[in-house]
PDB file of C-alpha atoms in Angstrom:
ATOM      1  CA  UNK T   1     140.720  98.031 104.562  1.00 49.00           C
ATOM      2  CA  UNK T   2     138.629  98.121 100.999  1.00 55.00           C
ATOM      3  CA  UNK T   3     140.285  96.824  98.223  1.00 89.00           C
ATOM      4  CA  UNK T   4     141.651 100.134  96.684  1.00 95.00           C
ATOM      5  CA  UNK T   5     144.506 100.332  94.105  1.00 96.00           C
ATOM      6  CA  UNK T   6     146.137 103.312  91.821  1.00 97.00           C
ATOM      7  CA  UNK T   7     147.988 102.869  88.695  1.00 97.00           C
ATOM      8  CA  UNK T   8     150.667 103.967  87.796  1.00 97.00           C
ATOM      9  CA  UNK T   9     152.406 104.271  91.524  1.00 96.00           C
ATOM     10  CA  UNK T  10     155.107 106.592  89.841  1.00 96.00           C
ATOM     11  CA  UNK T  11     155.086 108.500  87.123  1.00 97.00           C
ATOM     12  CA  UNK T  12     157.947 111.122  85.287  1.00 97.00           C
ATOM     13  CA  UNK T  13     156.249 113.241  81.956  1.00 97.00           C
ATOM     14  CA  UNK T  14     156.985 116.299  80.290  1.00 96.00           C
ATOM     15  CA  UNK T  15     155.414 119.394  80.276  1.00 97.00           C
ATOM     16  CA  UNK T  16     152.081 119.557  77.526  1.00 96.00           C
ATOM     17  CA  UNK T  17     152.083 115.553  77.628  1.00 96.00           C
ATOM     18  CA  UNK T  18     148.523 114.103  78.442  1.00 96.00           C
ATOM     19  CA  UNK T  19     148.784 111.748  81.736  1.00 97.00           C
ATOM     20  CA  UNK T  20     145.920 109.467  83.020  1.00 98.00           C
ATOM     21  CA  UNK T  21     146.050 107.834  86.368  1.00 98.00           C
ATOM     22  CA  UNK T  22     143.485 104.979  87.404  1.00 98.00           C
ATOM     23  CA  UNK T  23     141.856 104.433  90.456  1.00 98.00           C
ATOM     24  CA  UNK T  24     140.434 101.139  91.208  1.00 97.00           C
ATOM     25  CA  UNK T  25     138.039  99.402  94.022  1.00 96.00           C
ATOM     26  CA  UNK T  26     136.487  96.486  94.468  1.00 95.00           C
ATOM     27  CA  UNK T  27     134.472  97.565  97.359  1.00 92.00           C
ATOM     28  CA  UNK T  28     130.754  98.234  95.283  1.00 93.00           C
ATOM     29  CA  UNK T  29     131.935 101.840  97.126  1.00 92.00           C
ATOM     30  CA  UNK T  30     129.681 104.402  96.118  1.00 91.00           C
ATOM     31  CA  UNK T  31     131.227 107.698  95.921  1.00 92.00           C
ATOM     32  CA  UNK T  32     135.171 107.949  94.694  1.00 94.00           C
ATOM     33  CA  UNK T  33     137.450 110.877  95.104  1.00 95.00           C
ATOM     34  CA  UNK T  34     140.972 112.091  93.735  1.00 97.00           C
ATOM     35  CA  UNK T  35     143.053 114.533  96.283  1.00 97.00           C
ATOM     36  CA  UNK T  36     146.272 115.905  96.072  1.00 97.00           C
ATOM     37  CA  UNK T  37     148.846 116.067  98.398  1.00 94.00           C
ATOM     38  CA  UNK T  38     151.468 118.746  98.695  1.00 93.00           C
ATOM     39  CA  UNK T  39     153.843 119.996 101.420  1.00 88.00           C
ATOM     40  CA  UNK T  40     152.135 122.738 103.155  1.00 84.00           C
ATOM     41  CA  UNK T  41     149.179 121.809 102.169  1.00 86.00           C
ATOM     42  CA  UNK T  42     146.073 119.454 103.663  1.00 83.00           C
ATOM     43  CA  UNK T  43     144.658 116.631 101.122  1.00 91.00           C
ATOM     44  CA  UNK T  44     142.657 118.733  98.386  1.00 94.00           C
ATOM     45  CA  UNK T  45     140.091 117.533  96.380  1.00 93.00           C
ATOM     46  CA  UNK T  46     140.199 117.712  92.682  1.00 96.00           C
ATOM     47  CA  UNK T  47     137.252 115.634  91.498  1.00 96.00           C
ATOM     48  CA  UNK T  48     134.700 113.521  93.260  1.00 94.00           C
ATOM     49  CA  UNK T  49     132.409 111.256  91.964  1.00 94.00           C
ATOM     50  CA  UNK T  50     128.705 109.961  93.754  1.00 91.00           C
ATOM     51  CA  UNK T  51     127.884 107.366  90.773  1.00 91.00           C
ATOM     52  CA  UNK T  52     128.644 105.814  87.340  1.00 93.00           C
ATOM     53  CA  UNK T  53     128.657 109.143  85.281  1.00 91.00           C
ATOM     54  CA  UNK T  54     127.632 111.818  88.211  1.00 94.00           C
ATOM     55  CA  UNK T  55     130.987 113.592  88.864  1.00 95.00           C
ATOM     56  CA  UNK T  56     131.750 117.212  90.535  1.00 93.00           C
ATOM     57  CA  UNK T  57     134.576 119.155  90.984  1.00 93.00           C
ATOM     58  CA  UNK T  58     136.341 119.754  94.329  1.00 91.00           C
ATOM     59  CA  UNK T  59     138.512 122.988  95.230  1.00 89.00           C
ATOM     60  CA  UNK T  60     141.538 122.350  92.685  1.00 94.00           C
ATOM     61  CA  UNK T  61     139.853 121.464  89.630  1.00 95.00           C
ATOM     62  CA  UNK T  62     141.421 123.559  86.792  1.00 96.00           C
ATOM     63  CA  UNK T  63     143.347 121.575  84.564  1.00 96.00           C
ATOM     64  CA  UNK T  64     141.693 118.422  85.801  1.00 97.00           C
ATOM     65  CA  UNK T  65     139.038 116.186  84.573  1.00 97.00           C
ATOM     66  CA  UNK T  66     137.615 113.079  85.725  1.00 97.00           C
ATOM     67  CA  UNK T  67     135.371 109.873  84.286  1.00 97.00           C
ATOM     68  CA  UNK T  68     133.415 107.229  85.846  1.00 97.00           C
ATOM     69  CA  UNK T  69     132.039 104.665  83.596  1.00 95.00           C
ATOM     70  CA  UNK T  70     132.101 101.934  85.878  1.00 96.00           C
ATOM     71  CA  UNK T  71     131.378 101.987  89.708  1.00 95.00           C
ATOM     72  CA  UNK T  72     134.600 100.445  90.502  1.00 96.00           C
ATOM     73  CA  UNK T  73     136.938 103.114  88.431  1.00 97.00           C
ATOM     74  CA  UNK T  74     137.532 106.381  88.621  1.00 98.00           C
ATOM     75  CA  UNK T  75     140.089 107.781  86.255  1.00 98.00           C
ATOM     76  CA  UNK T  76     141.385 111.162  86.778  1.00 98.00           C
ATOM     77  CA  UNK T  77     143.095 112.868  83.258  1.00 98.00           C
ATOM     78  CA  UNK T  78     145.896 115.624  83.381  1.00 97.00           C
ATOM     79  CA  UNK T  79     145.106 116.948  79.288  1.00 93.00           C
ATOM     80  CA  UNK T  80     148.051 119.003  79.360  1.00 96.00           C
ATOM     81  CA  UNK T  81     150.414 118.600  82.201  1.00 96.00           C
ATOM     82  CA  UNK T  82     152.249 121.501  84.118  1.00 97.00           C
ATOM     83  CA  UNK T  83     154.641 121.928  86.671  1.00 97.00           C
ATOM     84  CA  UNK T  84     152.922 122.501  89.334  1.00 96.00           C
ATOM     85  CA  UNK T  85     150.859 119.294  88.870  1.00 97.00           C
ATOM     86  CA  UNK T  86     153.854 117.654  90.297  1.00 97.00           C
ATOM     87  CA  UNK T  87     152.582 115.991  93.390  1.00 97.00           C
ATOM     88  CA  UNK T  88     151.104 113.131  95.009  1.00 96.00           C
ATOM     89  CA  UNK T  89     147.745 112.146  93.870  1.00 97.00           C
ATOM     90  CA  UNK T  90     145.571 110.108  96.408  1.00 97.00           C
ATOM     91  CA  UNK T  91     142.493 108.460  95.179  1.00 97.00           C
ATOM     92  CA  UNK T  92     139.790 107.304  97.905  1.00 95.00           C
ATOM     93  CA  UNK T  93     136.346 105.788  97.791  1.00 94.00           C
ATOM     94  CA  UNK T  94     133.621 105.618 100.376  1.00 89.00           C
ATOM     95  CA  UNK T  95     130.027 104.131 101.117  1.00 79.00           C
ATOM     96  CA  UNK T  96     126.904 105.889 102.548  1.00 70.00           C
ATOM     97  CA  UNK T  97     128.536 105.900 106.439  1.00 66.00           C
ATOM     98  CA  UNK T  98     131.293 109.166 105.018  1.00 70.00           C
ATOM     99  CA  UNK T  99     134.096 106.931 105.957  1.00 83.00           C
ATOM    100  CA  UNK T 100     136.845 107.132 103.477  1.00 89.00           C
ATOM    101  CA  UNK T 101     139.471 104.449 102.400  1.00 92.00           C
ATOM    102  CA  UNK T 102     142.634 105.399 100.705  1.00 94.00           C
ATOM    103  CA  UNK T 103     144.332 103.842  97.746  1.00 95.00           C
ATOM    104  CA  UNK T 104     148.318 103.800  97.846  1.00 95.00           C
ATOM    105  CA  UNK T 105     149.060 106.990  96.147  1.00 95.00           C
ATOM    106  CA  UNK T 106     150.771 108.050  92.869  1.00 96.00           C
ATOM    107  CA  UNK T 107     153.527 110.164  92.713  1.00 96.00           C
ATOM    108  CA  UNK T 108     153.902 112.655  89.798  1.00 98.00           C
ATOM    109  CA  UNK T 109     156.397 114.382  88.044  1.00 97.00           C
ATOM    110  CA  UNK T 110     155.892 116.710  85.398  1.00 97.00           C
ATOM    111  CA  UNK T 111     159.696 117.972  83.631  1.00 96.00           C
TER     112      UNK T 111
ATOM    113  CA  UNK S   1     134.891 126.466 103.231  1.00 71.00           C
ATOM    114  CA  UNK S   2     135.688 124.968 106.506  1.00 71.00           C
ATOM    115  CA  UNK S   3     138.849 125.751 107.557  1.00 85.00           C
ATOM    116  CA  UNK S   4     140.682 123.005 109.845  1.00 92.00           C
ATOM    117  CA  UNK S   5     143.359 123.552 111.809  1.00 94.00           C
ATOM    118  CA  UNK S   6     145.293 121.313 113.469  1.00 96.00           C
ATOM    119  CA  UNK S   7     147.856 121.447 116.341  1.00 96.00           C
ATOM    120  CA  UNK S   8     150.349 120.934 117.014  1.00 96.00           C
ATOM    121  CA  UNK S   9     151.963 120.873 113.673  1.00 95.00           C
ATOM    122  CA  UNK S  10     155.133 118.695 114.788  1.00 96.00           C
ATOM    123  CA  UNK S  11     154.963 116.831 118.315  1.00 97.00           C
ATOM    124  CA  UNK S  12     158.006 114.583 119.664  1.00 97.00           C
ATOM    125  CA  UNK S  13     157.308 112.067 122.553  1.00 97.00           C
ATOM    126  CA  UNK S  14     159.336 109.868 124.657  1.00 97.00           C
ATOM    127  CA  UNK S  15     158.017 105.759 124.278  1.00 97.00           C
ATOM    128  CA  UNK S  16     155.134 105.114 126.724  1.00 97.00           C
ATOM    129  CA  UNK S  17     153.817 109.377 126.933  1.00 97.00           C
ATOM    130  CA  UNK S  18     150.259 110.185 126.597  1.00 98.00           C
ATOM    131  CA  UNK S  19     149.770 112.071 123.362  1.00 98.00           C
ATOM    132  CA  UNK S  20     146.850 114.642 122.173  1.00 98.00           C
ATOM    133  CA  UNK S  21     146.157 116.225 119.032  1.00 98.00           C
ATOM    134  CA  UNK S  22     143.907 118.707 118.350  1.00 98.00           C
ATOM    135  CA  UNK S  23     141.581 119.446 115.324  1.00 97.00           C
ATOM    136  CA  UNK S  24     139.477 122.576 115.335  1.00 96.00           C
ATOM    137  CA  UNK S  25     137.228 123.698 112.576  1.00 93.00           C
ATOM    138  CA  UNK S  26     134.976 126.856 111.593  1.00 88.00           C
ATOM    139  CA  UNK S  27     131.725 125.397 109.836  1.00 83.00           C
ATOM    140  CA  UNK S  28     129.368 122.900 111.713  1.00 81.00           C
ATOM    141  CA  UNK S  29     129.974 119.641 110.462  1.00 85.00           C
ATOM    142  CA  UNK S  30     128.026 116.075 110.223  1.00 85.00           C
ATOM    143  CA  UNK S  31     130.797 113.957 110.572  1.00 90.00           C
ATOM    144  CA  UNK S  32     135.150 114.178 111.358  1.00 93.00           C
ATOM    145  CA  UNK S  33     137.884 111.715 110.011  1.00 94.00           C
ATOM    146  CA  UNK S  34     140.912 110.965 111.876  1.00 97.00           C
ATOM    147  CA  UNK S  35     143.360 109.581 109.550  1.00 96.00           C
ATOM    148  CA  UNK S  36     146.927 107.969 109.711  1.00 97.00           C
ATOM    149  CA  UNK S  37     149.750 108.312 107.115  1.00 95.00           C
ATOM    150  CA  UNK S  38     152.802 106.700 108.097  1.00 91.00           C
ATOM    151  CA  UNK S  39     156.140 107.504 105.971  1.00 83.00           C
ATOM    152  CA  UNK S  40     156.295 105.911 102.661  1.00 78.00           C
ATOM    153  CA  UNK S  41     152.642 107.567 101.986  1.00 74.00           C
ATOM    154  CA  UNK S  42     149.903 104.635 102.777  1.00 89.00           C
ATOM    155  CA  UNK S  43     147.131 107.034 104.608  1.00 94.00           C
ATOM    156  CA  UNK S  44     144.698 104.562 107.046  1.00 93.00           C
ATOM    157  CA  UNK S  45     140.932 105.316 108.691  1.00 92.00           C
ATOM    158  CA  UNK S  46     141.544 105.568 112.056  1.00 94.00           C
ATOM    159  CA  UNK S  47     138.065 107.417 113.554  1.00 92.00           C
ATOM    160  CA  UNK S  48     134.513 108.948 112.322  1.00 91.00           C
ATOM    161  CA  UNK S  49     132.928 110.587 114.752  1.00 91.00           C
ATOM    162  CA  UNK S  50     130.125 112.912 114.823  1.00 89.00           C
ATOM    163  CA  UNK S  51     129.417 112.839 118.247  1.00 91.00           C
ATOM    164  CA  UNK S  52     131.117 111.621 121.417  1.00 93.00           C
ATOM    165  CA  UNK S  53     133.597 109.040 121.908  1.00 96.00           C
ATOM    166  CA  UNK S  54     135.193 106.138 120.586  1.00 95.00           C
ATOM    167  CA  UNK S  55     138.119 104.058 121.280  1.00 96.00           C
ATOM    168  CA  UNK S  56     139.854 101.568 119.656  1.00 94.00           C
ATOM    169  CA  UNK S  57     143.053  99.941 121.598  1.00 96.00           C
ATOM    170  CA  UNK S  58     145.310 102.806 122.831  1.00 97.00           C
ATOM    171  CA  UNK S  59     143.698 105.538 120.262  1.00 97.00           C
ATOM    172  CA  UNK S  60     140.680 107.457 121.574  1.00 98.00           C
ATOM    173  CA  UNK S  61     139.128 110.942 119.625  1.00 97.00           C
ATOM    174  CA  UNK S  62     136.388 112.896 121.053  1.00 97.00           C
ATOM    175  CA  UNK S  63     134.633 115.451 119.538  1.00 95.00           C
ATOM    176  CA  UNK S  64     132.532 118.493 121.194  1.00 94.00           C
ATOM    177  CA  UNK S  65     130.211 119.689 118.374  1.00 91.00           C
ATOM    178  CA  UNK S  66     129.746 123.147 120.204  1.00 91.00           C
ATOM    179  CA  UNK S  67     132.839 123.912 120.395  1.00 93.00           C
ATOM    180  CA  UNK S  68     133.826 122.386 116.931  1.00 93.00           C
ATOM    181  CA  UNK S  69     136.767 120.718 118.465  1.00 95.00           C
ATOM    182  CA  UNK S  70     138.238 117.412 118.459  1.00 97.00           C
ATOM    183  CA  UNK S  71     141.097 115.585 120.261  1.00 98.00           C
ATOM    184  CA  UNK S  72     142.966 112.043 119.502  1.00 98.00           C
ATOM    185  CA  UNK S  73     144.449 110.706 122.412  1.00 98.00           C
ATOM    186  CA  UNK S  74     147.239 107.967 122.519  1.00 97.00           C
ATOM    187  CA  UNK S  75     147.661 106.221 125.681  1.00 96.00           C
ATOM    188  CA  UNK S  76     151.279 104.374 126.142  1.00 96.00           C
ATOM    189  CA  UNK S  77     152.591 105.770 122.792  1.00 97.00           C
ATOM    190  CA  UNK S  78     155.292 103.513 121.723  1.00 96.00           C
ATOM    191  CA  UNK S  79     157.950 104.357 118.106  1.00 96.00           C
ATOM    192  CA  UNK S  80     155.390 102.613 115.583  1.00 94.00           C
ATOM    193  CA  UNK S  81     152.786 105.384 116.303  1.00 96.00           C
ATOM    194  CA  UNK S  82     155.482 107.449 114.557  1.00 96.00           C
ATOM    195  CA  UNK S  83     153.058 108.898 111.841  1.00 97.00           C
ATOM    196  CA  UNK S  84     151.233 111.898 110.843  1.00 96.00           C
ATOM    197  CA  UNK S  85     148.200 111.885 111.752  1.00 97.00           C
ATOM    198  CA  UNK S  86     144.924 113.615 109.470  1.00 97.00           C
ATOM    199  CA  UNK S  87     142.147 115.422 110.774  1.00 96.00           C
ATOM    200  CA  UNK S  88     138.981 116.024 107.938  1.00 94.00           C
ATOM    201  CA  UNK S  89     135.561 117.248 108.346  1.00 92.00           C
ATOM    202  CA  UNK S  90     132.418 116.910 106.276  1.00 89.00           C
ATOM    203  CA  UNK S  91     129.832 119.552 106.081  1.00 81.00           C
ATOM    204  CA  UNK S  92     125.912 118.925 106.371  1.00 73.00           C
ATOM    205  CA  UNK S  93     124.806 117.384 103.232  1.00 71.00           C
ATOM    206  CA  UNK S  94     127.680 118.120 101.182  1.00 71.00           C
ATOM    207  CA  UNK S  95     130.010 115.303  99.776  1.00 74.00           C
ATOM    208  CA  UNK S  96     133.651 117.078 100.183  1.00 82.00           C
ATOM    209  CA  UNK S  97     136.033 116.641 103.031  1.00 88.00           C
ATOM    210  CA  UNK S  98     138.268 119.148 103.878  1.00 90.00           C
ATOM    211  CA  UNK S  99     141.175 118.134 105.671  1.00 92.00           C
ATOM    212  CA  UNK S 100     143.950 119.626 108.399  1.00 93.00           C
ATOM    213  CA  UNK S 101     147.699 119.548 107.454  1.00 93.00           C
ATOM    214  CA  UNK S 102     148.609 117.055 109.634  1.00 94.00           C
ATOM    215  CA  UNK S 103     150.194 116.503 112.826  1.00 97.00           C
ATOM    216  CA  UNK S 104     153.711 114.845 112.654  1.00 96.00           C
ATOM    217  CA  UNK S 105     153.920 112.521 115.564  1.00 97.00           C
ATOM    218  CA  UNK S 106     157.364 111.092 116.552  1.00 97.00           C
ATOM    219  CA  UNK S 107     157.640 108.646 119.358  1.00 97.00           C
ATOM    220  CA  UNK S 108     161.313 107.969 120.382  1.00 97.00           C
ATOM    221  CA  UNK S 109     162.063 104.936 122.418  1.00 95.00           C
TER     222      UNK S 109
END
Protein backbone atom coordinates (compact mmCIF):
# COMPACT_ATOMS: atom_id res chain seq x y z
CA UNK A 1 0.00 0.00 0.00
CA UNK A 2 1.43 3.82 -0.64
CA UNK A 3 2.76 5.44 2.14
CA UNK A 4 -0.34 7.55 3.19
CA UNK A 5 -0.81 9.16 6.66
CA UNK A 6 -3.52 11.76 8.30
CA UNK A 7 -2.95 13.93 11.20
CA UNK A 8 -4.59 14.37 13.71
CA UNK A 9 -6.32 10.62 13.89
CA UNK A 10 -8.90 12.17 16.42
CA UNK A 11 -10.00 15.26 16.96
CA UNK A 12 -12.87 16.99 19.63
CA UNK A 13 -13.48 21.17 18.81
CA UNK A 14 -16.12 23.48 19.40
CA UNK A 15 -18.46 24.95 17.29
CA UNK A 16 -16.89 28.40 15.21
CA UNK A 17 -13.24 26.98 16.06
CA UNK A 18 -10.98 26.75 12.86
CA UNK A 19 -9.69 22.93 12.44
CA UNK A 20 -6.99 21.80 9.89
CA UNK A 21 -6.34 18.20 9.17
CA UNK A 22 -3.15 17.03 7.10
CA UNK A 23 -2.86 14.54 4.66
CA UNK A 24 0.43 13.16 3.82
CA UNK A 25 2.11 10.71 1.03
CA UNK A 26 5.18 9.77 0.11
CA UNK A 27 4.13 8.07 -2.99
CA UNK A 28 5.20 11.19 -5.78
CA UNK A 29 1.07 10.39 -6.16
CA UNK A 30 -0.32 12.76 -8.41
CA UNK A 31 -3.79 13.61 -7.66
CA UNK A 32 -4.98 13.71 -3.70
CA UNK A 33 -8.49 13.68 -2.43
CA UNK A 34 -10.39 14.35 0.99
CA UNK A 35 -13.90 12.29 1.43
CA UNK A 36 -16.13 12.04 4.13
CA UNK A 37 -17.65 9.29 5.59
CA UNK A 38 -21.02 9.19 7.28
CA UNK A 39 -23.57 6.49 8.18
CA UNK A 40 -25.96 6.30 5.41
CA UNK A 41 -23.93 7.69 3.28
CA UNK A 42 -21.14 6.42 0.45
CA UNK A 43 -17.49 8.17 0.70
CA UNK A 44 -18.13 11.88 -0.61
CA UNK A 45 -15.74 14.00 -1.96
CA UNK A 46 -15.05 17.37 -0.58
CA UNK A 47 -11.93 18.57 -2.37
CA UNK A 48 -9.60 16.98 -4.85
CA UNK A 49 -6.48 18.03 -5.96
CA UNK A 50 -4.55 17.00 -9.68
CA UNK A 51 -1.19 19.06 -8.79
CA UNK A 52 0.81 21.44 -6.53
CA UNK A 53 -1.76 24.40 -6.51
CA UNK A 54 -4.59 22.92 -9.08
CA UNK A 55 -7.44 21.99 -6.66
CA UNK A 56 -11.40 21.47 -7.37
CA UNK A 57 -14.19 20.93 -5.39
CA UNK A 58 -16.10 17.62 -5.12
CA UNK A 59 -19.97 17.28 -4.18
CA UNK A 60 -19.73 18.53 -0.38
CA UNK A 61 -17.66 21.46 -0.63
CA UNK A 62 -19.40 24.29 1.35
CA UNK A 63 -17.66 25.11 4.33
CA UNK A 64 -14.53 23.41 3.08
CA UNK A 65 -11.35 24.51 1.60
CA UNK A 66 -8.32 22.83 0.59
CA UNK A 67 -4.32 23.69 -0.23
CA UNK A 68 -1.65 21.95 -1.98
CA UNK A 69 1.68 23.51 -1.86
CA UNK A 70 3.62 20.53 -2.01
CA UNK A 71 2.89 17.29 -4.05
CA UNK A 72 3.09 15.18 -1.07
CA UNK A 73 0.39 17.28 1.21
CA UNK A 74 -2.84 18.03 0.96
CA UNK A 75 -4.37 19.92 3.81
CA UNK A 76 -8.01 20.21 4.06
CA UNK A 77 -9.27 23.48 6.49
CA UNK A 78 -12.72 23.51 8.38
CA UNK A 79 -12.71 27.86 8.83
CA UNK A 80 -15.54 27.67 11.02
CA UNK A 81 -16.60 24.32 12.24
CA UNK A 82 -20.31 23.04 12.58
CA UNK A 83 -22.07 20.22 13.75
CA UNK A 84 -22.68 18.48 11.11
CA UNK A 85 -18.98 18.41 10.11
CA UNK A 86 -18.76 15.75 12.68
CA UNK A 87 -17.57 12.76 10.79
CA UNK A 88 -14.87 10.76 9.50
CA UNK A 89 -12.62 12.39 7.08
CA UNK A 90 -10.67 10.02 4.65
CA UNK A 91 -7.89 11.43 2.66
CA UNK A 92 -6.62 9.33 -0.51
CA UNK A 93 -4.11 9.88 -3.26
CA UNK A 94 -3.71 8.24 -6.62
CA UNK A 95 -1.38 8.07 -9.82
CA UNK A 96 -2.34 8.21 -13.55
CA UNK A 97 -3.80 4.25 -13.47
CA UNK A 98 -7.34 5.86 -11.18
CA UNK A 99 -6.40 3.50 -8.47
CA UNK A 100 -6.86 5.05 -5.14
CA UNK A 101 -4.98 4.42 -1.78
CA UNK A 102 -6.45 5.39 1.49
CA UNK A 103 -4.85 7.08 4.43
CA UNK A 104 -6.10 5.88 8.02
CA UNK A 105 -8.86 8.27 8.60
CA UNK A 106 -9.59 11.11 11.09
CA UNK A 107 -12.36 11.19 13.18
CA UNK A 108 -14.07 14.54 14.01
CA UNK A 109 -16.03 16.01 16.52
CA UNK A 110 -17.37 19.30 16.49
CA UNK A 111 -19.32 20.27 20.30
CA UNK B 1 -23.93 12.20 -11.09
CA UNK B 2 -23.59 8.53 -11.21
CA UNK B 3 -25.56 6.97 -8.89
CA UNK B 4 -24.17 3.49 -7.44
CA UNK B 5 -25.99 1.16 -5.83
CA UNK B 6 -24.95 -1.61 -4.17
CA UNK B 7 -26.57 -4.86 -2.90
CA UNK B 8 -27.05 -6.32 -0.76
CA UNK B 9 -26.71 -3.77 1.91
CA UNK B 10 -25.98 -6.37 4.87
CA UNK B 11 -25.06 -10.12 3.86
CA UNK B 12 -24.29 -12.92 6.64
CA UNK B 13 -22.45 -16.17 5.53
CA UNK B 14 -21.58 -19.35 7.11
CA UNK B 15 -17.30 -20.00 6.95
CA UNK B 16 -16.37 -21.63 3.60
CA UNK B 17 -19.92 -20.05 1.39
CA UNK B 18 -19.45 -18.50 -1.90
CA UNK B 19 -20.25 -14.82 -1.60
CA UNK B 20 -21.40 -12.10 -4.39
CA UNK B 21 -21.88 -8.55 -4.25
CA UNK B 22 -23.28 -6.49 -6.60
CA UNK B 23 -22.50 -2.88 -7.79
CA UNK B 24 -24.71 -1.28 -10.39
CA UNK B 25 -24.36 2.21 -11.70
CA UNK B 26 -26.31 4.75 -14.09
CA UNK B 27 -23.52 6.75 -16.09
CA UNK B 28 -20.93 4.88 -18.35
CA UNK B 29 -17.83 4.77 -16.63
CA UNK B 30 -13.88 4.34 -17.53
CA UNK B 31 -12.90 2.56 -14.67
CA UNK B 32 -14.67 0.73 -11.05
CA UNK B 33 -12.96 0.38 -7.54
CA UNK B 34 -13.68 -2.38 -5.29
CA UNK B 35 -12.63 -1.41 -1.93
CA UNK B 36 -12.32 -3.07 1.60
CA UNK B 37 -12.91 -1.39 5.01
CA UNK B 38 -12.63 -3.65 7.79
CA UNK B 39 -13.92 -2.38 11.40
CA UNK B 40 -11.72 0.04 13.08
CA UNK B 41 -11.92 2.20 9.63
CA UNK B 42 -8.55 1.27 7.51
CA UNK B 43 -10.31 1.17 3.81
CA UNK B 44 -7.85 -1.18 1.28
CA UNK B 45 -7.74 -1.38 -2.89
CA UNK B 46 -8.97 -4.50 -3.59
CA UNK B 47 -9.92 -4.29 -7.69
CA UNK B 48 -9.90 -1.69 -10.81
CA UNK B 49 -11.49 -2.91 -13.48
CA UNK B 50 -12.75 -1.44 -16.57
CA UNK B 51 -13.27 -4.36 -18.41
CA UNK B 52 -13.45 -8.09 -17.73
CA UNK B 53 -11.99 -10.07 -15.09
CA UNK B 54 -9.52 -10.27 -12.53
CA UNK B 55 -8.70 -12.39 -9.66
CA UNK B 56 -6.58 -12.22 -6.96
CA UNK B 57 -6.57 -15.39 -4.39
CA UNK B 58 -10.21 -16.18 -3.41
CA UNK B 59 -11.59 -12.51 -4.56
CA UNK B 60 -12.71 -12.23 -8.19
CA UNK B 61 -14.94 -8.90 -9.67
CA UNK B 62 -16.21 -8.79 -13.10
CA UNK B 63 -17.63 -6.09 -14.72
CA UNK B 64 -20.16 -6.01 -17.89
CA UNK B 65 -19.84 -2.43 -19.25
CA UNK B 66 -23.31 -2.81 -21.09
CA UNK B 67 -25.03 -3.58 -18.52
CA UNK B 68 -23.12 -1.23 -16.05
CA UNK B 69 -22.89 -3.97 -13.56
CA UNK B 70 -20.32 -5.46 -11.49
CA UNK B 71 -19.98 -8.48 -9.14
CA UNK B 72 -17.14 -9.48 -6.39
CA UNK B 73 -17.08 -12.95 -5.79
CA UNK B 74 -15.48 -14.72 -2.69
CA UNK B 75 -14.77 -18.27 -3.05
CA UNK B 76 -14.33 -20.29 0.48
CA UNK B 77 -15.23 -17.17 2.56
CA UNK B 78 -13.76 -17.69 5.89
CA UNK B 79 -14.51 -14.88 9.40
CA UNK B 80 -11.50 -12.47 8.37
CA UNK B 81 -13.38 -11.49 5.13
CA UNK B 82 -15.72 -9.97 7.75
CA UNK B 83 -15.63 -6.37 6.20
CA UNK B 84 -17.56 -3.98 4.24
CA UNK B 85 -16.81 -3.97 1.16
CA UNK B 86 -16.81 -0.44 -1.38
CA UNK B 87 -17.90 -0.25 -4.76
CA UNK B 88 -16.77 3.37 -6.76
CA UNK B 89 -16.90 4.35 -10.28
CA UNK B 90 -15.10 6.97 -12.31
CA UNK B 91 -16.66 8.73 -15.18
CA UNK B 92 -14.91 9.34 -18.70
CA UNK B 93 -12.39 11.97 -18.24
CA UNK B 94 -13.49 13.27 -15.06
CA UNK B 95 -11.31 12.97 -11.82
CA UNK B 96 -14.19 12.19 -9.06
CA UNK B 97 -15.22 8.82 -7.82
CA UNK B 98 -18.44 8.27 -6.64
CA UNK B 99 -18.86 5.52 -4.42
CA UNK B 100 -21.76 2.78 -3.21
CA UNK B 101 -22.65 2.58 0.55
CA UNK B 102 -21.17 -0.46 1.15
CA UNK B 103 -21.93 -3.96 1.57
CA UNK B 104 -21.49 -5.32 5.19
CA UNK B 105 -20.12 -8.78 4.85
CA UNK B 106 -20.13 -11.09 7.94
CA UNK B 107 -18.65 -14.50 7.73
CA UNK B 108 -19.44 -16.66 10.85
CA UNK B 109 -17.38 -19.71 11.47
Amino acid sequence: DAGITQSPRHKVTETGTPVTLRCHQTENHRYMYWYRQDPGHGLRLIHYSYGVKDTDKGEVSDGYSVSRSKTEDFLLTLESATSSQTSVYFCASGGLANEQFFGPGTRLTVL
Amino acid sequence: KNEVEQSPQNLTAQEGEFITINCSYSVGISALHWLQQHPGGGIVSLFMLSSGKKKHGRLIATINIQEKHSSLHITASHPRDSAVYICAVKEGTGNQFYFGTGTSLTVIP
